[in-house]
């Protein structure tokens, strides 16, 4: 349940279409629903603007399915991240219309609400093709949050001219997510080109001295580009969520 749902519920009570007791019954599970192995946070969309997202690693396929089913009762869209094929197969048995991005390892159920008119675009950029799985995780999160998204892949510093020809996209985006492994230099470059928030995502792509993404993480953290913030290694989800929040804040306020 989000803020609009709550307003509609209160309007139904005011109009007599629902009794106060019926409204209370609908709200009863809002704080959370205890499944024993998980406490599903149905209140999260009301607090933060987006429902709880399922992190699938170390959960059984059956647990993921049950959590997804409970969230789906209260939210228009359900996301499950870091899902392997076995988890997807089990979810698809219950929800045949679910969608699976195998590269990003993201399962999506339902359809996001339409993007708010005037909401700026989140631009998802990768240094290389090998960074695309993490970038797609970010992009799918942005889309699920009802924010427009553009993708700009394989424009790393080894061939910087590939990035510079997209200057208009860079300067018009509401927020930019830069996904890079190796030394992570692309985030600094983008941060020095735009007057927009840039979110760096270091990836675990690279040879041995990249230390599984630590080199890219430290490179981004030590950047002199002042508009750059950095999330954890391979955390496309966190970057996409942050970019969506920034773009929504920049969107024109809707009149009541």
mmCIF file of N, CA and C in Angstrom, residues 45-167:
data_model
loop_
_atom_site.group_PDB
_atom_site.id
_atom_site.type_symbol
_atom_site.label_atom_id
_atom_site.label_comp_id
_atom_site.label_asym_id
_atom_site.label_seq_id
_atom_site.Cartn_x
_atom_site.Cartn_y
_atom_site.Cartn_z
ATOM 1 N N UNK A 45 6.362 0.729 1.491
ATOM 2 C CA UNK A 45 5.998 1.628 0.394
ATOM 3 C C UNK A 45 5.430 2.941 0.918
ATOM 4 N N UNK A 46 4.687 2.872 2.003
ATOM 5 C CA UNK A 46 4.111 4.077 2.597
ATOM 6 C C UNK A 46 5.205 4.958 3.197
ATOM 7 N N UNK A 47 6.245 4.325 3.788
ATOM 8 C CA UNK A 47 7.334 5.081 4.406
ATOM 9 C C UNK A 47 8.314 5.634 3.381
ATOM 10 N N UNK A 48 8.679 4.792 2.401
ATOM 11 C CA UNK A 48 9.800 5.122 1.524
ATOM 12 C C UNK A 48 9.414 5.331 0.069
ATOM 13 N N UNK A 49 8.171 5.003 -0.291
ATOM 14 C CA UNK A 49 7.743 5.192 -1.666
ATOM 15 C C UNK A 49 7.928 3.988 -2.552
ATOM 16 N N UNK A 50 8.499 2.890 -2.021
ATOM 17 C CA UNK A 50 8.708 1.692 -2.836
ATOM 18 C C UNK A 50 8.588 0.470 -1.940
ATOM 19 N N UNK A 51 7.896 -0.583 -2.415
ATOM 20 C CA UNK A 51 7.703 -1.761 -1.560
ATOM 21 C C UNK A 51 9.008 -2.515 -1.305
ATOM 22 N N UNK A 52 8.955 -3.416 -0.346
ATOM 23 C CA UNK A 52 10.115 -4.234 -0.012
ATOM 24 C C UNK A 52 10.581 -5.025 -1.234
ATOM 25 N N UNK A 53 11.874 -5.129 -1.401
ATOM 26 C CA UNK A 53 12.479 -5.894 -2.492
ATOM 27 C C UNK A 53 13.097 -7.165 -1.905
ATOM 28 N N UNK A 54 12.927 -8.272 -2.601
ATOM 29 C CA UNK A 54 13.407 -9.560 -2.103
ATOM 30 C C UNK A 54 14.841 -9.802 -2.569
ATOM 31 N N UNK A 55 15.745 -9.987 -1.630
ATOM 32 C CA UNK A 55 17.118 -10.397 -1.926
ATOM 33 C C UNK A 55 17.158 -11.917 -1.838
ATOM 34 N N UNK A 56 17.422 -12.574 -2.980
ATOM 35 C CA UNK A 56 17.181 -14.021 -3.076
ATOM 36 C C UNK A 56 18.332 -14.902 -2.579
ATOM 37 N N UNK A 57 19.540 -14.388 -2.571
ATOM 38 C CA UNK A 57 20.663 -15.243 -2.172
ATOM 39 C C UNK A 57 20.486 -15.736 -0.742
ATOM 40 N N UNK A 58 20.757 -17.014 -0.544
ATOM 41 C CA UNK A 58 20.646 -17.701 0.751
ATOM 42 C C UNK A 58 19.191 -17.940 1.170
ATOM 43 N N UNK A 59 18.234 -17.613 0.315
ATOM 44 C CA UNK A 59 16.844 -17.996 0.549
ATOM 45 C C UNK A 59 16.504 -19.185 -0.340
ATOM 46 N N UNK A 60 15.625 -20.058 0.118
ATOM 47 C CA UNK A 60 15.179 -21.160 -0.725
ATOM 48 C C UNK A 60 14.192 -20.625 -1.765
ATOM 49 N N UNK A 61 14.046 -21.316 -2.904
ATOM 50 C CA UNK A 61 13.047 -20.884 -3.886
ATOM 51 C C UNK A 61 11.648 -20.796 -3.293
ATOM 52 N N UNK A 62 11.320 -21.723 -2.411
ATOM 53 C CA UNK A 62 9.996 -21.712 -1.788
ATOM 54 C C UNK A 62 9.798 -20.476 -0.914
ATOM 55 N N UNK A 63 10.836 -20.075 -0.198
ATOM 56 C CA UNK A 63 10.738 -18.864 0.616
ATOM 57 C C UNK A 63 10.537 -17.629 -0.246
ATOM 58 N N UNK A 64 11.268 -17.553 -1.359
ATOM 59 C CA UNK A 64 11.129 -16.413 -2.265
ATOM 60 C C UNK A 64 9.705 -16.335 -2.816
ATOM 61 N N UNK A 65 9.164 -17.486 -3.213
ATOM 62 C CA UNK A 65 7.806 -17.513 -3.760
ATOM 63 C C UNK A 65 6.798 -17.019 -2.734
ATOM 64 N N UNK A 66 6.906 -17.477 -1.493
ATOM 65 C CA UNK A 66 5.933 -17.091 -0.478
ATOM 66 C C UNK A 66 6.038 -15.604 -0.134
ATOM 67 N N UNK A 67 7.259 -15.103 -0.045
ATOM 68 C CA UNK A 67 7.429 -13.667 0.225
ATOM 69 C C UNK A 67 6.862 -12.850 -0.935
ATOM 70 N N UNK A 68 7.154 -13.273 -2.171
ATOM 71 C CA UNK A 68 6.654 -12.553 -3.349
ATOM 72 C C UNK A 68 5.130 -12.546 -3.375
ATOM 73 N N UNK A 69 4.534 -13.656 -3.028
ATOM 74 C CA UNK A 69 3.074 -13.753 -3.040
ATOM 75 C C UNK A 69 2.450 -12.786 -2.043
ATOM 76 N N UNK A 70 3.077 -12.654 -0.880
ATOM 77 C CA UNK A 70 2.534 -11.751 0.136
ATOM 78 C C UNK A 70 2.720 -10.283 -0.255
ATOM 79 N N UNK A 71 3.883 -9.943 -0.830
ATOM 80 C CA UNK A 71 4.091 -8.561 -1.267
ATOM 81 C C UNK A 71 3.133 -8.209 -2.397
ATOM 82 N N UNK A 72 2.918 -9.167 -3.305
ATOM 83 C CA UNK A 72 2.067 -8.927 -4.470
ATOM 84 C C UNK A 72 0.631 -8.579 -4.071
ATOM 85 N N UNK A 73 0.202 -9.041 -2.912
ATOM 86 C CA UNK A 73 -1.151 -8.722 -2.446
ATOM 87 C C UNK A 73 -1.311 -7.234 -2.127
ATOM 88 N N UNK A 74 -0.202 -6.531 -1.924
ATOM 89 C CA UNK A 74 -0.267 -5.156 -1.444
ATOM 90 C C UNK A 74 0.486 -4.170 -2.325
ATOM 91 N N UNK A 75 1.148 -4.627 -3.376
ATOM 92 C CA UNK A 75 1.985 -3.734 -4.177
ATOM 93 C C UNK A 75 1.785 -4.024 -5.668
ATOM 94 N N UNK A 76 1.842 -2.996 -6.525
ATOM 95 C CA UNK A 76 1.645 -3.215 -7.959
ATOM 96 C C UNK A 76 2.813 -3.926 -8.631
ATOM 97 N N UNK A 77 4.004 -3.815 -8.049
ATOM 98 C CA UNK A 77 5.179 -4.435 -8.646
ATOM 99 C C UNK A 77 6.034 -5.064 -7.547
ATOM 100 N N UNK A 78 6.585 -6.227 -7.853
ATOM 101 C CA UNK A 78 7.460 -6.935 -6.917
ATOM 102 C C UNK A 78 8.780 -7.197 -7.609
ATOM 103 N N UNK A 79 9.885 -6.890 -6.931
ATOM 104 C CA UNK A 79 11.212 -7.167 -7.459
ATOM 105 C C UNK A 79 11.909 -8.202 -6.588
ATOM 106 N N UNK A 80 12.588 -9.135 -7.228
ATOM 107 C CA UNK A 80 13.439 -10.091 -6.532
ATOM 108 C C UNK A 80 14.813 -10.035 -7.184
ATOM 109 N N UNK A 81 15.848 -9.667 -6.411
ATOM 110 C CA UNK A 81 17.194 -9.507 -6.960
ATOM 111 C C UNK A 81 18.074 -10.698 -6.606
ATOM 112 N N UNK A 82 19.160 -10.843 -7.372
ATOM 113 C CA UNK A 82 20.125 -11.926 -7.205
ATOM 114 C C UNK A 82 19.429 -13.291 -7.227
ATOM 115 N N UNK A 83 18.537 -13.436 -8.196
ATOM 116 C CA UNK A 83 17.776 -14.679 -8.349
ATOM 117 C C UNK A 83 18.432 -15.550 -9.422
ATOM 118 N N UNK A 84 18.672 -16.804 -9.109
ATOM 119 C CA UNK A 84 19.210 -17.718 -10.117
ATOM 120 C C UNK A 84 18.059 -18.398 -10.861
ATOM 121 N N UNK A 85 18.408 -19.244 -11.814
ATOM 122 C CA UNK A 85 17.395 -19.880 -12.649
ATOM 123 C C UNK A 85 16.451 -20.765 -11.837
ATOM 124 N N UNK A 86 16.964 -21.434 -10.815
ATOM 125 C CA UNK A 86 16.117 -22.308 -9.995
ATOM 126 C C UNK A 86 15.049 -21.496 -9.266
ATOM 127 N N UNK A 87 15.427 -20.333 -8.766
ATOM 128 C CA UNK A 87 14.452 -19.473 -8.094
ATOM 129 C C UNK A 87 13.416 -18.977 -9.099
ATOM 130 N N UNK A 88 13.882 -18.549 -10.267
ATOM 131 C CA UNK A 88 12.943 -18.074 -11.284
ATOM 132 C C UNK A 88 11.959 -19.164 -11.680
ATOM 133 N N UNK A 89 12.443 -20.371 -11.904
ATOM 134 C CA UNK A 89 11.554 -21.467 -12.311
ATOM 135 C C UNK A 89 10.452 -21.693 -11.279
ATOM 136 N N UNK A 90 10.812 -21.610 -9.999
ATOM 137 C CA UNK A 90 9.826 -21.824 -8.939
ATOM 138 C C UNK A 90 8.828 -20.653 -8.896
ATOM 139 N N UNK A 91 9.325 -19.430 -9.049
ATOM 140 C CA UNK A 91 8.431 -18.271 -9.055
ATOM 141 C C UNK A 91 7.491 -18.333 -10.263
ATOM 142 N N UNK A 92 8.018 -18.751 -11.421
ATOM 143 C CA UNK A 92 7.211 -18.819 -12.638
ATOM 144 C C UNK A 92 6.107 -19.866 -12.538
ATOM 145 N N UNK A 93 6.325 -20.907 -11.740
ATOM 146 C CA UNK A 93 5.261 -21.886 -11.518
ATOM 147 C C UNK A 93 4.047 -21.234 -10.868
ATOM 148 N N UNK A 94 4.308 -20.324 -9.939
ATOM 149 C CA UNK A 94 3.233 -19.645 -9.204
ATOM 150 C C UNK A 94 2.712 -18.432 -9.975
ATOM 151 N N UNK A 95 3.631 -17.737 -10.647
ATOM 152 C CA UNK A 95 3.274 -16.511 -11.362
ATOM 153 C C UNK A 95 3.813 -16.601 -12.797
ATOM 154 N N UNK A 96 3.079 -17.234 -13.703
ATOM 155 C CA UNK A 96 3.589 -17.453 -15.069
ATOM 156 C C UNK A 96 3.909 -16.181 -15.835
ATOM 157 N N UNK A 97 3.312 -15.044 -15.440
ATOM 158 C CA UNK A 97 3.551 -13.804 -16.163
ATOM 159 C C UNK A 97 4.749 -13.019 -15.619
ATOM 160 N N UNK A 98 5.499 -13.593 -14.685
ATOM 161 C CA UNK A 98 6.680 -12.887 -14.171
ATOM 162 C C UNK A 98 7.748 -12.823 -15.250
ATOM 163 N N UNK A 99 8.651 -11.858 -15.108
ATOM 164 C CA UNK A 99 9.707 -11.655 -16.093
ATOM 165 C C UNK A 99 11.070 -11.842 -15.421
ATOM 166 N N UNK A 100 12.018 -12.398 -16.190
ATOM 167 C CA UNK A 100 13.335 -12.684 -15.625
ATOM 168 C C UNK A 100 14.415 -12.154 -16.533
ATOM 169 N N UNK A 101 15.282 -11.312 -15.987
ATOM 170 C CA UNK A 101 16.472 -10.860 -16.697
ATOM 171 C C UNK A 101 17.639 -11.689 -16.172
ATOM 172 N N UNK A 102 18.074 -12.626 -16.990
ATOM 173 C CA UNK A 102 19.078 -13.585 -16.517
ATOM 174 C C UNK A 102 20.420 -12.925 -16.250
ATOM 175 N N UNK A 103 20.791 -11.942 -17.068
ATOM 176 C CA UNK A 103 22.072 -11.264 -16.846
ATOM 177 C C UNK A 103 22.052 -10.492 -15.530
ATOM 178 N N UNK A 104 20.975 -9.748 -15.294
ATOM 179 C CA UNK A 104 20.864 -8.952 -14.075
ATOM 180 C C UNK A 104 20.444 -9.793 -12.875
ATOM 181 N N UNK A 105 19.913 -10.976 -13.120
ATOM 182 C CA UNK A 105 19.400 -11.877 -12.082
ATOM 183 C C UNK A 105 18.262 -11.228 -11.294
ATOM 184 N N UNK A 106 17.347 -10.593 -12.033
ATOM 185 C CA UNK A 106 16.220 -9.889 -11.419
ATOM 186 C C UNK A 106 14.914 -10.478 -11.940
ATOM 187 N N UNK A 107 14.006 -10.792 -11.023
ATOM 188 C CA UNK A 107 12.648 -11.215 -11.351
ATOM 189 C C UNK A 107 11.711 -10.044 -11.074
ATOM 190 N N UNK A 108 10.794 -9.789 -12.011
ATOM 191 C CA UNK A 108 9.803 -8.732 -11.842
ATOM 192 C C UNK A 108 8.408 -9.309 -11.965
ATOM 193 N N UNK A 109 7.551 -8.987 -11.005
ATOM 194 C CA UNK A 109 6.135 -9.355 -11.051
ATOM 195 C C UNK A 109 5.321 -8.072 -11.102
ATOM 196 N N UNK A 110 4.290 -8.071 -11.944
ATOM 197 C CA UNK A 110 3.418 -6.911 -12.021
ATOM 198 C C UNK A 110 4.000 -5.817 -12.898
ATOM 199 N N UNK A 111 3.282 -4.698 -12.933
ATOM 200 C CA UNK A 111 3.676 -3.565 -13.763
ATOM 201 C C UNK A 111 3.803 -2.306 -12.909
ATOM 202 N N UNK A 112 4.872 -1.552 -13.098
ATOM 203 C CA UNK A 112 4.997 -0.295 -12.344
ATOM 204 C C UNK A 112 3.939 0.703 -12.765
ATOM 205 N N UNK A 113 3.662 1.648 -11.887
ATOM 206 C CA UNK A 113 2.741 2.718 -12.226
ATOM 207 C C UNK A 113 3.370 3.602 -13.303
ATOM 208 N N UNK A 114 2.556 4.319 -14.094
ATOM 209 C CA UNK A 114 3.119 5.188 -15.138
ATOM 210 C C UNK A 114 4.070 6.233 -14.546
ATOM 211 N N UNK A 115 5.076 6.594 -15.323
ATOM 212 C CA UNK A 115 6.017 7.621 -14.876
ATOM 213 C C UNK A 115 5.295 8.955 -14.719
ATOM 214 N N UNK A 116 5.639 9.684 -13.686
ATOM 215 C CA UNK A 116 5.057 11.002 -13.470
ATOM 216 C C UNK A 116 5.511 11.946 -14.578
ATOM 217 N N UNK A 117 4.576 12.727 -15.097
ATOM 218 C CA UNK A 117 4.906 13.660 -16.166
ATOM 219 C C UNK A 117 5.971 14.650 -15.694
ATOM 220 N N UNK A 118 6.991 14.811 -16.498
ATOM 221 C CA UNK A 118 8.062 15.741 -16.165
ATOM 222 C C UNK A 118 9.172 15.153 -15.324
ATOM 223 N N UNK A 119 9.050 13.888 -14.953
ATOM 224 C CA UNK A 119 10.107 13.256 -14.151
ATOM 225 C C UNK A 119 11.365 13.104 -15.005
ATOM 226 N N UNK A 120 12.519 13.562 -14.536
ATOM 227 C CA UNK A 120 13.732 13.437 -15.340
ATOM 228 C C UNK A 120 14.187 11.989 -15.467
ATOM 229 N N UNK A 121 15.023 11.760 -16.430
ATOM 230 C CA UNK A 121 15.510 10.418 -16.738
ATOM 231 C C UNK A 121 16.746 10.074 -15.911
ATOM 232 N N UNK A 122 16.821 8.814 -15.494
ATOM 233 C CA UNK A 122 18.049 8.290 -14.906
ATOM 234 C C UNK A 122 18.875 7.653 -16.018
ATOM 235 N N UNK A 123 20.120 8.058 -16.126
ATOM 236 C CA UNK A 123 21.009 7.536 -17.172
ATOM 237 C C UNK A 123 21.947 6.510 -16.558
ATOM 238 N N UNK A 124 21.923 5.303 -17.088
ATOM 239 C CA UNK A 124 22.758 4.196 -16.594
ATOM 240 C C UNK A 124 23.899 3.991 -17.583
ATOM 241 N N UNK A 125 25.125 4.140 -17.112
ATOM 242 C CA UNK A 125 26.307 4.116 -17.974
ATOM 243 C C UNK A 125 27.237 2.986 -17.530
ATOM 244 N N UNK A 126 27.819 2.290 -18.495
ATOM 245 C CA UNK A 126 28.856 1.318 -18.142
ATOM 246 C C UNK A 126 30.163 1.662 -18.839
ATOM 247 N N UNK A 127 31.252 1.322 -18.158
ATOM 248 C CA UNK A 127 32.565 1.460 -18.773
ATOM 249 C C UNK A 127 32.773 0.401 -19.849
ATOM 250 N N UNK A 128 32.352 -0.829 -19.571
ATOM 251 C CA UNK A 128 32.547 -1.917 -20.522
ATOM 252 C C UNK A 128 31.335 -2.818 -20.614
ATOM 253 N N UNK A 129 31.361 -3.709 -21.592
ATOM 254 C CA UNK A 129 30.286 -4.674 -21.754
ATOM 255 C C UNK A 129 30.186 -5.608 -20.563
ATOM 256 N N UNK A 130 31.302 -5.927 -19.946
ATOM 257 C CA UNK A 130 31.299 -6.836 -18.796
ATOM 258 C C UNK A 130 30.587 -6.254 -17.584
ATOM 259 N N UNK A 131 30.375 -4.945 -17.573
ATOM 260 C CA UNK A 131 29.685 -4.285 -16.461
ATOM 261 C C UNK A 131 28.165 -4.264 -16.635
ATOM 262 N N UNK A 132 27.673 -4.730 -17.773
ATOM 263 C CA UNK A 132 26.246 -4.616 -18.077
ATOM 264 C C UNK A 132 25.348 -5.342 -17.074
ATOM 265 N N UNK A 133 25.669 -6.552 -16.593
ATOM 266 C CA UNK A 133 24.757 -7.193 -15.635
ATOM 267 C C UNK A 133 24.442 -6.337 -14.413
ATOM 268 N N UNK A 134 25.453 -5.692 -13.848
ATOM 269 C CA UNK A 134 25.216 -4.821 -12.687
ATOM 270 C C UNK A 134 24.411 -3.594 -13.114
ATOM 271 N N UNK A 135 24.714 -3.063 -14.294
ATOM 272 C CA UNK A 135 23.980 -1.893 -14.791
ATOM 273 C C UNK A 135 22.518 -2.228 -15.041
ATOM 274 N N UNK A 136 22.255 -3.416 -15.563
ATOM 275 C CA UNK A 136 20.865 -3.802 -15.815
ATOM 276 C C UNK A 136 20.093 -3.966 -14.514
ATOM 277 N N UNK A 137 20.761 -4.447 -13.469
ATOM 278 C CA UNK A 137 20.095 -4.498 -12.170
ATOM 279 C C UNK A 137 19.646 -3.099 -11.760
ATOM 280 N N UNK A 138 20.526 -2.121 -11.929
ATOM 281 C CA UNK A 138 20.175 -0.738 -11.598
ATOM 282 C C UNK A 138 19.023 -0.234 -12.465
ATOM 283 N N UNK A 139 19.092 -0.502 -13.763
ATOM 284 C CA UNK A 139 18.070 -0.005 -14.683
ATOM 285 C C UNK A 139 16.699 -0.598 -14.387
ATOM 286 N N UNK A 140 16.650 -1.871 -14.057
ATOM 287 C CA UNK A 140 15.370 -2.519 -13.763
ATOM 288 C C UNK A 140 14.753 -1.971 -12.482
ATOM 289 N N UNK A 141 15.582 -1.626 -11.523
ATOM 290 C CA UNK A 141 15.080 -1.007 -10.296
ATOM 291 C C UNK A 141 14.482 0.361 -10.606
ATOM 292 N N UNK A 142 15.175 1.145 -11.430
ATOM 293 C CA UNK A 142 14.670 2.466 -11.806
ATOM 294 C C UNK A 142 13.323 2.340 -12.511
ATOM 295 N N UNK A 143 13.217 1.408 -13.449
ATOM 296 C CA UNK A 143 11.965 1.213 -14.178
ATOM 297 C C UNK A 143 10.837 0.803 -13.239
ATOM 298 N N UNK A 144 11.138 -0.091 -12.298
ATOM 299 C CA UNK A 144 10.120 -0.547 -11.349
ATOM 300 C C UNK A 144 9.640 0.591 -10.458
ATOM 301 N N UNK A 145 10.496 1.593 -10.243
ATOM 302 C CA UNK A 145 10.135 2.740 -9.422
ATOM 303 C C UNK A 145 9.402 3.818 -10.214
ATOM 304 N N UNK A 146 9.030 3.506 -11.456
ATOM 305 C CA UNK A 146 8.255 4.425 -12.304
ATOM 306 C C UNK A 146 9.030 5.689 -12.659
ATOM 307 N N UNK A 147 10.311 5.498 -12.943
ATOM 308 C CA UNK A 147 11.176 6.598 -13.381
ATOM 309 C C UNK A 147 11.729 6.234 -14.761
ATOM 310 N N UNK A 148 11.707 7.165 -15.740
ATOM 311 C CA UNK A 148 12.264 6.849 -17.058
ATOM 312 C C UNK A 148 13.770 6.596 -16.983
ATOM 313 N N UNK A 149 14.245 5.698 -17.830
ATOM 314 C CA UNK A 149 15.650 5.311 -17.773
ATOM 315 C C UNK A 149 16.219 5.224 -19.185
ATOM 316 N N UNK A 150 17.485 5.602 -19.323
ATOM 317 C CA UNK A 150 18.240 5.402 -20.556
ATOM 318 C C UNK A 150 19.501 4.617 -20.221
ATOM 319 N N UNK A 151 19.969 3.856 -21.195
ATOM 320 C CA UNK A 151 21.176 3.047 -21.029
ATOM 321 C C UNK A 151 22.242 3.526 -22.003
ATOM 322 N N UNK A 152 23.462 3.610 -21.513
ATOM 323 C CA UNK A 152 24.605 4.010 -22.332
ATOM 324 C C UNK A 152 25.759 3.079 -21.967
ATOM 325 N N UNK A 153 26.019 2.086 -22.804
ATOM 326 C CA UNK A 153 26.945 1.010 -22.453
ATOM 327 C C UNK A 153 28.252 1.076 -23.247
ATOM 328 N N UNK A 154 29.316 0.602 -22.597
ATOM 329 C CA UNK A 154 30.637 0.428 -23.209
ATOM 330 C C UNK A 154 31.220 1.751 -23.697
ATOM 331 N N UNK A 155 31.350 2.702 -22.777
ATOM 332 C CA UNK A 155 31.894 4.024 -23.127
ATOM 333 C C UNK A 155 33.032 4.392 -22.168
ATOM 334 N N UNK A 156 33.849 3.408 -21.806
ATOM 335 C CA UNK A 156 34.886 3.616 -20.816
ATOM 336 C C UNK A 156 36.055 4.453 -21.296
ATOM 337 N N UNK A 157 36.983 4.706 -20.376
ATOM 338 C CA UNK A 157 38.061 5.657 -20.642
ATOM 339 C C UNK A 157 39.080 5.144 -21.655
ATOM 340 N N UNK A 158 39.057 3.859 -21.982
ATOM 341 C CA UNK A 158 39.967 3.367 -23.012
ATOM 342 C C UNK A 158 39.622 3.934 -24.387
ATOM 343 N N UNK A 159 38.405 4.419 -24.540
ATOM 344 C CA UNK A 159 37.978 5.087 -25.773
ATOM 345 C C UNK A 159 37.005 6.186 -25.414
ATOM 346 N N UNK A 160 37.524 7.276 -24.856
ATOM 347 C CA UNK A 160 36.682 8.296 -24.249
ATOM 348 C C UNK A 160 35.791 9.014 -25.262
ATOM 349 N N UNK A 161 36.170 8.990 -26.537
ATOM 350 C CA UNK A 161 35.352 9.629 -27.564
ATOM 351 C C UNK A 161 33.958 9.002 -27.640
ATOM 352 N N UNK A 162 33.850 7.728 -27.226
ATOM 353 C CA UNK A 162 32.544 7.062 -27.246
ATOM 354 C C UNK A 162 31.578 7.711 -26.260
ATOM 355 N N UNK A 163 32.085 8.215 -25.160
ATOM 356 C CA UNK A 163 31.265 8.889 -24.160
ATOM 357 C C UNK A 163 30.911 10.303 -24.587
ATOM 358 N N UNK A 164 31.868 11.031 -25.120
ATOM 359 C CA UNK A 164 31.689 12.462 -25.372
ATOM 360 C C UNK A 164 30.641 12.747 -26.433
ATOM 361 N N UNK A 165 30.380 11.805 -27.322
ATOM 362 C CA UNK A 165 29.362 12.060 -28.344
ATOM 363 C C UNK A 165 27.939 11.992 -27.775
ATOM 364 N N UNK A 166 27.822 11.605 -26.499
ATOM 365 C CA UNK A 166 26.503 11.545 -25.851
ATOM 366 C C UNK A 166 26.354 12.685 -24.834
ATOM 367 N N UNK A 167 26.939 13.825 -25.138
ATOM 368 C CA UNK A 167 26.956 14.942 -24.190
ATOM 369 C C UNK A 167 25.551 15.386 -23.801
#
